[in-house]
Short mmCIF file of C-alpha atoms in Angstrom, two decimals:
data_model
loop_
_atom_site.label_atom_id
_atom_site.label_comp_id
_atom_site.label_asym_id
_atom_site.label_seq_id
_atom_site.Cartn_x
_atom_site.Cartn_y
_atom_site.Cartn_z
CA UNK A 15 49.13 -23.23 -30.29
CA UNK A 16 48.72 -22.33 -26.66
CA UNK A 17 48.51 -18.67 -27.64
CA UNK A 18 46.29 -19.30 -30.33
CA UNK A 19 43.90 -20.98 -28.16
CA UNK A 20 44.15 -18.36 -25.30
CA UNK A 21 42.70 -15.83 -28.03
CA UNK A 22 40.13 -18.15 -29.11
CA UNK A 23 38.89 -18.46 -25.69
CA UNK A 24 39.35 -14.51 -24.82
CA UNK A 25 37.76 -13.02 -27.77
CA UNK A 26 34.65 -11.11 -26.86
CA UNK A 27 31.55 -12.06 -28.46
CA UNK A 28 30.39 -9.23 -31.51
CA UNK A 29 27.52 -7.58 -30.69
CA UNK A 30 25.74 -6.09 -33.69
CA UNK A 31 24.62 -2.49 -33.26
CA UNK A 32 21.22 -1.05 -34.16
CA UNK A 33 22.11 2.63 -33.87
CA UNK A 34 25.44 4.99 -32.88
CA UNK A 35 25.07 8.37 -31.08
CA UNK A 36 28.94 9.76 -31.36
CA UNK A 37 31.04 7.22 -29.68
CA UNK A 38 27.76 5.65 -27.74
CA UNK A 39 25.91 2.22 -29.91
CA UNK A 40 22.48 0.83 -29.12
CA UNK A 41 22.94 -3.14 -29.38
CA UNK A 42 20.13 -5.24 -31.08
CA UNK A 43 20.31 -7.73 -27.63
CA UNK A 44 19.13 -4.29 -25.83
CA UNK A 45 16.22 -4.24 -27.16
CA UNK A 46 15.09 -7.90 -27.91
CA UNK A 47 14.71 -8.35 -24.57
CA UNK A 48 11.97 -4.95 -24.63
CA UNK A 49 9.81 -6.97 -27.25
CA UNK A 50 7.33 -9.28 -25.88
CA UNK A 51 6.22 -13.05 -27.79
CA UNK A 52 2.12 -11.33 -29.08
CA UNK A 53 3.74 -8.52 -31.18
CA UNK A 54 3.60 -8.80 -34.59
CA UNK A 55 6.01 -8.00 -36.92
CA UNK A 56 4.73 -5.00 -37.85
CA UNK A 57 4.17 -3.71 -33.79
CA UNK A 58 7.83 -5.29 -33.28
CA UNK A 59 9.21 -3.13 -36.26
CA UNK A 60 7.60 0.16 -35.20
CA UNK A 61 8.44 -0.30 -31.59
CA UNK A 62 12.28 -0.74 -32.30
CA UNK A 63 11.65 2.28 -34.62
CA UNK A 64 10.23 4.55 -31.65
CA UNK A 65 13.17 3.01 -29.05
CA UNK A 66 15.62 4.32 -31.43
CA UNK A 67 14.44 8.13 -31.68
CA UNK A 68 13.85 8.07 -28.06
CA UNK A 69 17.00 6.33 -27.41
CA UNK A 70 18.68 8.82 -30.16
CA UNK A 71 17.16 12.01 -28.43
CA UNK A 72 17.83 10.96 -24.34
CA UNK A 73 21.63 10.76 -25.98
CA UNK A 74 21.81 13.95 -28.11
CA UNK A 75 19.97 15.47 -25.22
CA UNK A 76 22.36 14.31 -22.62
CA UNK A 77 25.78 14.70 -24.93
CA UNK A 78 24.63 18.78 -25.10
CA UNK A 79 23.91 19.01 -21.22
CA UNK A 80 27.33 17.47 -20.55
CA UNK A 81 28.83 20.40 -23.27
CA UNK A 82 26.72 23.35 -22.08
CA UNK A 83 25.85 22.88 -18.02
CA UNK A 84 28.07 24.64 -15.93
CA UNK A 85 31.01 21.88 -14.12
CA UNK A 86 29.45 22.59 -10.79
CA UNK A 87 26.16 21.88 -11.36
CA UNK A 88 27.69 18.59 -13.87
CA UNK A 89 29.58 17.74 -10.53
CA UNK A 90 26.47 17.84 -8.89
CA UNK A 91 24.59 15.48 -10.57
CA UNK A 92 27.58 12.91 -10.30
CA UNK A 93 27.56 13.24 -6.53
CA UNK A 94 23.22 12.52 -6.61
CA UNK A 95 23.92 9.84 -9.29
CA UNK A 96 26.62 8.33 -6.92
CA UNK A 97 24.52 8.47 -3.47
CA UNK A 98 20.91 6.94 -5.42
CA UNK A 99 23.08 4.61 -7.01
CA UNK A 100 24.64 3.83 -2.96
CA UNK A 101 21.44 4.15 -1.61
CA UNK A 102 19.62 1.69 -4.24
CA UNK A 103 22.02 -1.19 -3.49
CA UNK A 104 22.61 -0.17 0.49
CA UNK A 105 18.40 -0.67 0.43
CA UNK A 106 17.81 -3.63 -1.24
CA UNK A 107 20.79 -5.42 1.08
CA UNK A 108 19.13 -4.14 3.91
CA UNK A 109 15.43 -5.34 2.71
CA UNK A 110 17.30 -8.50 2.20
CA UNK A 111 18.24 -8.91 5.71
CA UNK A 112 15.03 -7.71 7.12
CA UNK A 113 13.33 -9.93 5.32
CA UNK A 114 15.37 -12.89 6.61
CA UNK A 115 15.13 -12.14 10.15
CA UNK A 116 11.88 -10.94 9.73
CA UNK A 117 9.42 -11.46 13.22
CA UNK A 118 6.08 -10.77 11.99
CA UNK A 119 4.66 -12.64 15.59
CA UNK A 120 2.25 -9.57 17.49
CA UNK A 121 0.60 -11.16 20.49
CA UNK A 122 -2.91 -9.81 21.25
CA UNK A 123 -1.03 -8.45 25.14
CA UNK A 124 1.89 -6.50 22.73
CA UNK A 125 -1.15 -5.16 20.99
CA UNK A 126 -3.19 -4.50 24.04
CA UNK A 127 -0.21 -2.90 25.95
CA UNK A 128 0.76 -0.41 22.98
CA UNK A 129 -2.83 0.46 23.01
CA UNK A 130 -3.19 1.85 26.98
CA UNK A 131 0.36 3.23 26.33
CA UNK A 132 -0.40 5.26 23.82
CA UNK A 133 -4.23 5.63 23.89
CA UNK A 134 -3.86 9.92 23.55
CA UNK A 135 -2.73 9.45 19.98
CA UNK A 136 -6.27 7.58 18.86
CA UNK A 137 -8.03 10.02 18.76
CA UNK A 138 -10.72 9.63 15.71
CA UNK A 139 -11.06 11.75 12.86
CA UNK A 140 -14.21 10.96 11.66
CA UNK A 141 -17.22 9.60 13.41
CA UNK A 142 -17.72 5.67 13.97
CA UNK A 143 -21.27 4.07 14.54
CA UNK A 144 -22.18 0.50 15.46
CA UNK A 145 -25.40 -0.74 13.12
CA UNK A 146 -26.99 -3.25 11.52
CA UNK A 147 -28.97 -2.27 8.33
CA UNK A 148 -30.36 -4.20 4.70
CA UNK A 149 -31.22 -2.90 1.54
CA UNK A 150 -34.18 -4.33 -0.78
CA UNK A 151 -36.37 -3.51 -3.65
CA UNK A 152 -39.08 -1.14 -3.00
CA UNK A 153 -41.78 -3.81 -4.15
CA UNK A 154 -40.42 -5.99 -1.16
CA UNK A 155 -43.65 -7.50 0.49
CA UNK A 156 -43.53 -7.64 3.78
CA UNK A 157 -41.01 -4.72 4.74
CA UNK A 158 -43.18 -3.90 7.74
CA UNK A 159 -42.12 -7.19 9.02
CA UNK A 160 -38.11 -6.65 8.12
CA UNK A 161 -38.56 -3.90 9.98
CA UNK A 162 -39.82 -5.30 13.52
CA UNK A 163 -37.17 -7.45 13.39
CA UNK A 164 -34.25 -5.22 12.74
CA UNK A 165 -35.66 -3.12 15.53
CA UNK A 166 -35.97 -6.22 17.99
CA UNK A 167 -33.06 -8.39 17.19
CA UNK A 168 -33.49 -11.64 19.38
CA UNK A 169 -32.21 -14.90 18.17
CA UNK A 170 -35.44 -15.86 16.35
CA UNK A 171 -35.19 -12.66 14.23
CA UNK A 172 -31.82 -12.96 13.33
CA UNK A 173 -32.18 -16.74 12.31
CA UNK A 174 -35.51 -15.68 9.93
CA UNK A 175 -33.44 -12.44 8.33
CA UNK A 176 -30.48 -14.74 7.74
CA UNK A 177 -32.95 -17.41 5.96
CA UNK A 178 -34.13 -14.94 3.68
CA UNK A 179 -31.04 -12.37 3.21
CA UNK A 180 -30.39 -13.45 -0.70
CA UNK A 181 -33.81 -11.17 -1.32
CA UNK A 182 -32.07 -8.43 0.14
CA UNK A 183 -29.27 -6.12 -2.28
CA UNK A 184 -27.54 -4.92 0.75
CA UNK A 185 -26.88 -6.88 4.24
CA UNK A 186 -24.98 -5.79 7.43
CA UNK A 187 -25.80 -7.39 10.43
CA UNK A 188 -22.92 -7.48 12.47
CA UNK A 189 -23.07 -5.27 14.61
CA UNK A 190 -20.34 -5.54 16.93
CA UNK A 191 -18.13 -3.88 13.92
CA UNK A 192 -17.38 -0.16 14.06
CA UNK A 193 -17.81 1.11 10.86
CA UNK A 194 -16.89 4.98 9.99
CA UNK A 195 -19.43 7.20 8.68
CA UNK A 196 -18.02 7.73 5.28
CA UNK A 197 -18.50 4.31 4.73
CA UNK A 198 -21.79 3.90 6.00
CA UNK A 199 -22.70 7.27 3.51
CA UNK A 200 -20.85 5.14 0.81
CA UNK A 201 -23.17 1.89 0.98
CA UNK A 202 -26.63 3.88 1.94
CA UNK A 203 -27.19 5.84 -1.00
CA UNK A 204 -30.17 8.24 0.33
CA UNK A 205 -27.38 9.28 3.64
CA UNK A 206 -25.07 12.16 2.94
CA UNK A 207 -22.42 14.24 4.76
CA UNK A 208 -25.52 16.85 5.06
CA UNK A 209 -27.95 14.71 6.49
CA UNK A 210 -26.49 11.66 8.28
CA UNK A 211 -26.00 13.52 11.88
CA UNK A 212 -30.06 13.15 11.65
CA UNK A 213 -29.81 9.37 11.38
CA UNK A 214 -26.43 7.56 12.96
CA UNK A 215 -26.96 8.35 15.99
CA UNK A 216 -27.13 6.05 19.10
CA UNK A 217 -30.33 3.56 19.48
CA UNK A 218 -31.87 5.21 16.55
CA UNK A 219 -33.84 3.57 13.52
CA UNK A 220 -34.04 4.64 10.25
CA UNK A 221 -35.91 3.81 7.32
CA UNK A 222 -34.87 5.72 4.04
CA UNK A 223 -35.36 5.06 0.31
CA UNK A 224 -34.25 6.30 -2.82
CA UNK A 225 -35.58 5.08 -6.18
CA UNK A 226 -35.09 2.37 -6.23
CA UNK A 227 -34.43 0.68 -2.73
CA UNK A 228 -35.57 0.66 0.94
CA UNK A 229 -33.04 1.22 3.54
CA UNK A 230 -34.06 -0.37 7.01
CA UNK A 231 -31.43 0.27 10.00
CA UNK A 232 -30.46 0.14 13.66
CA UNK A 233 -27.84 2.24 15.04
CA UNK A 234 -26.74 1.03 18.39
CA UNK A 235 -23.46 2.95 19.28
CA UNK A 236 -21.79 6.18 17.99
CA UNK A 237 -18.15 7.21 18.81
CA UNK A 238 -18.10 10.85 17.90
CA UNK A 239 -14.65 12.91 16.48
CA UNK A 240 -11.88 13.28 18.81
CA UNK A 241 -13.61 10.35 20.96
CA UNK A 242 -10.95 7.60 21.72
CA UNK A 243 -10.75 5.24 18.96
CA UNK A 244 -11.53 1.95 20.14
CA UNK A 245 -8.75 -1.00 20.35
CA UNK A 246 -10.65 -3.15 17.96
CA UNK A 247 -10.83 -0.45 14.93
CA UNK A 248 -7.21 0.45 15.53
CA UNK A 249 -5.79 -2.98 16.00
CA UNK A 250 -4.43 -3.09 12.22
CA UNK A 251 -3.02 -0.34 12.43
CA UNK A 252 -0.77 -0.69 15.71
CA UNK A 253 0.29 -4.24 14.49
CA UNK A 254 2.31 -2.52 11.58
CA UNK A 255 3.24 0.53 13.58
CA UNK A 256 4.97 -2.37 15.79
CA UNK A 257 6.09 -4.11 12.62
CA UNK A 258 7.25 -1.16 11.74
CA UNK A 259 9.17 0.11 15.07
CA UNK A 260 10.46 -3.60 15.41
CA UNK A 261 12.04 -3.01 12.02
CA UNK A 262 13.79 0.10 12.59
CA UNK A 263 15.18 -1.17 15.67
CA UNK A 264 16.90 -4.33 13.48
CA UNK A 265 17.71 -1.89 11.31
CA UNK A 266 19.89 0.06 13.52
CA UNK A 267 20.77 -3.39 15.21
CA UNK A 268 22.26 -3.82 11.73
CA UNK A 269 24.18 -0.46 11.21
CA UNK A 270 26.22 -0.43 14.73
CA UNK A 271 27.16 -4.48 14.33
CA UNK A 272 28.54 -4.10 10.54
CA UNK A 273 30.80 -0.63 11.77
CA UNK A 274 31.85 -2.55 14.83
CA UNK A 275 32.86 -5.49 12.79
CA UNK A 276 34.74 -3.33 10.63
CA UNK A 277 36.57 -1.66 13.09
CA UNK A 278 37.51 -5.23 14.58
CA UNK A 279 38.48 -6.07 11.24
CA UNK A 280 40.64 -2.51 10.75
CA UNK A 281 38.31 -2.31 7.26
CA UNK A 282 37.44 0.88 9.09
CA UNK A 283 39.01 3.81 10.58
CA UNK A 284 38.70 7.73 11.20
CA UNK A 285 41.86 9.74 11.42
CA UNK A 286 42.26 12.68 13.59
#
């Protein structure tokens, strides 16, 4: 009875194959799990079809490269197989960890120190401008008076621009922000590459117009290429290269505690 039940419990559960490629099956369970709940029978039907050629071909394909490719090359592709395979778990454990003891935390003084530290490596690729600018129809009435105020910016004028900026297609007005070129080319239509040294440049106005749309705008700073960038327009970017330094540095934290606890352990050793 005992021995009886022992093979009840034991006996592996059938699996019921949907194709064989020599000694190699496809399972049905492998590929219910491929087709999704909106398929209809007759999608579900042809997909399982396709999965089985494909499925049928990687095989064939792979049974005559193990026949045909010389043992070197065979041996090879074991040894990359082996390290991806080593390097897929070894990565994800790691993430793991990292992500644990993650320290995200980047004062505005670890940001402003990295800056002056390494302020010769900011250097700027493309030109930044300061500006405020708006966009409207070309039948907009009273552009003349738009235009005063964009050039005179006190408190009154910004107030009155902000009370009527829903009749405007385009609005910047902050212009503390530095903003690169491109960009500026991107959202100004009449501006190109060819022609926008004429018009961002420092305290000047501009009025363009294309079509269908009048472009009113006030340039009031310019940062030229290979000018120092400045701390606000690089601030994103030397959070994550801290992020990213602090992470290496757990990283190989990590590495040197785990072989020194295997060497305490004797789970690790190097003979002579």
């Amino acid at each position: 009875m005992v021995t009886s039940c022992e093979g009840l419990f034991n006996k592996e559960v059938e699996r019921e194959p949907l194709a064989r490629v020599g000694d190699t099956y496809l399972y049905k369970d492998d590929v219910a799990v491929l087709i999704s709940d909106d398929m209809t029978p007759q999608d579900s039907a042809l997909f399982v079809s396709n999965y089985i050629n494909n499925w049928a071909s990687k095989q064939l394909l792979l049974s005559k490269s193990k026949i045909n490719l010389p043992e070197e090359k065979l041996a090879e592709f074991d040894r990359l197989v082996a390290d991806y395979r080593s390097e897929l778990y070894t990565r994800a454990y790691i993430e793991a960890l990292v992500l644990q003891a993650n320290d995200t935390s980047v004062t505005k003084n670890q940001l402003q120190d990295y800056y002056e530290r390494e302020k010769e490596n900011f250097k700027l690729n493309e030109k930044l401008v300061q500006l405020r600018f708006v966009g409207m129809p070309a039948q907009f009435l009273d552009i003349d008076g738009v235009k005063a105020k964009i050039r005179n910016w006190k408190d009154a004028d910004k107030k009155y621009l902000d009370s009527i900026a829903v009749q405007f297609k385009k609005i910047h007005f902050n212009d503390s922000i530095w903003v690169s070129s491109s960009r500026v080319v991107e959202e100004i239509t009449p501006l190109t590459a060819t022609n926008e040294a004429n018009y961002l440049k420092k305290s000047q106005f501009f009025e363009l117009q294309d079509s269908i749309e009048v472009y009113l705008g006030m340039v009031t700073n310019v940062l030229d290429v290979n000018d120092t960038a400045p701390f606000e327009y690089v601030e994103p970017e030397i959070r994550q290269l801290i992020l990213n330094r602090r992470r290496l540095n757990y990283v190989k934290k990590l590495e040197t505690e785990i072989i020194d606890e295997a060497i305490k352990k004797k789970e690790f050793e190097v003979y002579e």
